[in-house]
mmCIF file of C-alpha atoms in Angstrom:
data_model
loop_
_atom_site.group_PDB
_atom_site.id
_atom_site.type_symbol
_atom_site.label_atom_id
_atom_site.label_comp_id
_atom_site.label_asym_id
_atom_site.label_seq_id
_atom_site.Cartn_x
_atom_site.Cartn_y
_atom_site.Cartn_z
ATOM 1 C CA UNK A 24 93.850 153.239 104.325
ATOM 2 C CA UNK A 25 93.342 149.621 103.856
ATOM 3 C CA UNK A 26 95.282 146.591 104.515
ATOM 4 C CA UNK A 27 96.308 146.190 101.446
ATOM 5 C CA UNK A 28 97.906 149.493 100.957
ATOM 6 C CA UNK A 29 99.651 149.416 104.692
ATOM 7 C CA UNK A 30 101.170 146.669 103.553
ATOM 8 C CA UNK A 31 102.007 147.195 99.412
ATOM 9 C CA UNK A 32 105.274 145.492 98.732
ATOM 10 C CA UNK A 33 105.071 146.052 95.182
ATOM 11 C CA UNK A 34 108.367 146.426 93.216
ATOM 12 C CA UNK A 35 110.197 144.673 96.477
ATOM 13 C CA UNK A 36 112.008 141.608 96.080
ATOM 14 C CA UNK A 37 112.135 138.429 98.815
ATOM 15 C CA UNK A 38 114.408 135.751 99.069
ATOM 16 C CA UNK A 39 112.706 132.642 101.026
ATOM 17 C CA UNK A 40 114.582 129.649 102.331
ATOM 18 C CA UNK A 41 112.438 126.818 102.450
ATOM 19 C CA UNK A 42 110.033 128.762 100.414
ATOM 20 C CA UNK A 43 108.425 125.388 98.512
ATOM 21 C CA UNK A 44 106.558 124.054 101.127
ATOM 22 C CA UNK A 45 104.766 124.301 104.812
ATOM 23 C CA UNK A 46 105.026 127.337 106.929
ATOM 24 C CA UNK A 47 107.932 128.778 103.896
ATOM 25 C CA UNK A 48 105.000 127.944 101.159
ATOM 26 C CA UNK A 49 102.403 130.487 102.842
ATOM 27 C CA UNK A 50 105.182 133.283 103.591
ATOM 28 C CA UNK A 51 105.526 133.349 99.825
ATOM 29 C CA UNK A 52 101.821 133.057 99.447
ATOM 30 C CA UNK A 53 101.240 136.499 101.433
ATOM 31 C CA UNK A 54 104.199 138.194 99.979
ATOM 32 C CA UNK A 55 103.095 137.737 96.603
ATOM 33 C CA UNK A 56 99.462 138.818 97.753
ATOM 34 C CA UNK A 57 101.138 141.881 98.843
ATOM 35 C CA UNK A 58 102.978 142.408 95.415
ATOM 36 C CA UNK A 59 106.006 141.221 96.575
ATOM 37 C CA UNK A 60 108.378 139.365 93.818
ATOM 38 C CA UNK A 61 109.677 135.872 94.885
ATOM 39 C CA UNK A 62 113.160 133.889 94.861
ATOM 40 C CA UNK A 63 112.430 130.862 96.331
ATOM 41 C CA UNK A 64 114.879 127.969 97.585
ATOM 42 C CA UNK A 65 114.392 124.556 98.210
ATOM 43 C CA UNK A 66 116.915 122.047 98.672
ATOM 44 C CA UNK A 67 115.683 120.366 95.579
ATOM 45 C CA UNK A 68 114.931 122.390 92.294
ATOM 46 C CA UNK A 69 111.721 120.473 91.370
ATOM 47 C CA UNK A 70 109.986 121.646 94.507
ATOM 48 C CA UNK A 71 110.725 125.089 94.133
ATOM 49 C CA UNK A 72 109.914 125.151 90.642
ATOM 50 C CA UNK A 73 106.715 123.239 91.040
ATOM 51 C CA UNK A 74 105.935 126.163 94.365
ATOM 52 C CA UNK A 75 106.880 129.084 91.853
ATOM 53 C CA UNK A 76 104.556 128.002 88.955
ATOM 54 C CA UNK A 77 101.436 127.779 91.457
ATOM 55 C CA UNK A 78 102.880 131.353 92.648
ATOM 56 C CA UNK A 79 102.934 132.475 89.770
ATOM 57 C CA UNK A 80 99.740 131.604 88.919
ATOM 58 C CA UNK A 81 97.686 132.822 91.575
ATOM 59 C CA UNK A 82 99.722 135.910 91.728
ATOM 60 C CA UNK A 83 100.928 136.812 88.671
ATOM 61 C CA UNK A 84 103.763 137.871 90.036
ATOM 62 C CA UNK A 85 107.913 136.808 88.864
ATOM 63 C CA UNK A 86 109.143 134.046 90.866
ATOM 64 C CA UNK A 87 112.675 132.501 90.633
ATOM 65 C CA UNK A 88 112.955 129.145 91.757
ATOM 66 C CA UNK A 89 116.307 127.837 92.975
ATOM 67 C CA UNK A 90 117.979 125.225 94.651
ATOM 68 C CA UNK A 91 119.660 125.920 98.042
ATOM 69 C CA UNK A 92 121.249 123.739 100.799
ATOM 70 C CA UNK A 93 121.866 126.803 103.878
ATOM 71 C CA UNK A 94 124.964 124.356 105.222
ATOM 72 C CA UNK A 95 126.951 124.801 101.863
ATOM 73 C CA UNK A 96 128.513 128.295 102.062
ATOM 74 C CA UNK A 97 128.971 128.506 98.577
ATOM 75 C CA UNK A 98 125.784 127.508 97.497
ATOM 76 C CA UNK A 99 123.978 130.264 99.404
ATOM 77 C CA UNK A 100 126.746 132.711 97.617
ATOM 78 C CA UNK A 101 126.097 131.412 94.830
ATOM 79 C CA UNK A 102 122.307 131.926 95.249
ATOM 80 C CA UNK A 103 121.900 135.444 96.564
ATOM 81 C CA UNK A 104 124.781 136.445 93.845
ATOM 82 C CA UNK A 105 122.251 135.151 91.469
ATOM 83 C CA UNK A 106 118.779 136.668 93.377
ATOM 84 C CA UNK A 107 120.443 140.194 92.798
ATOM 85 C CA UNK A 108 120.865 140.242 89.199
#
């Protein structure tokens, strides 16, 4: 068994805070290696949606970008309501 298949995550879904840039960035980078599909936050839309294209990309796999500020309770409600459709 290789790597690879040890670690298939196809047909899973992640949810990444901070997923547009730094340490975030390459979490999304190896779950999308790994199959994974993406929803990734950043406290400002353009940044995630800039990170998801490149994901997208290099992957080819679905990646929703979305905006996400952790300290607003209702924004994070609002965002995993909207990650599990």
């Amino acid at each position: 068994m290789t790597i690879k298949q040890l670690h298939d995550l196809k047909g899973k879904v992640a949810l990444i805070t901070g997923g547009a840039r730094h340490l975030g960035f390459d979490a999304a980078d190896v779950l999308a290696d790994a199959g994974c599909h993406l929803v990734i936050t950043s406290r400002q839309y353009e940044n995630a949606r800039v990170a998801a294209e490149k994901l997208q990309s290099q992957h080819g796999c679905e990646v929703l970008p979305l905006a996400l500020d952790v300290c607003e309770y209702t924004n994070v409600a609002t965002v995993i309501k909207t990650a599990g459709q």
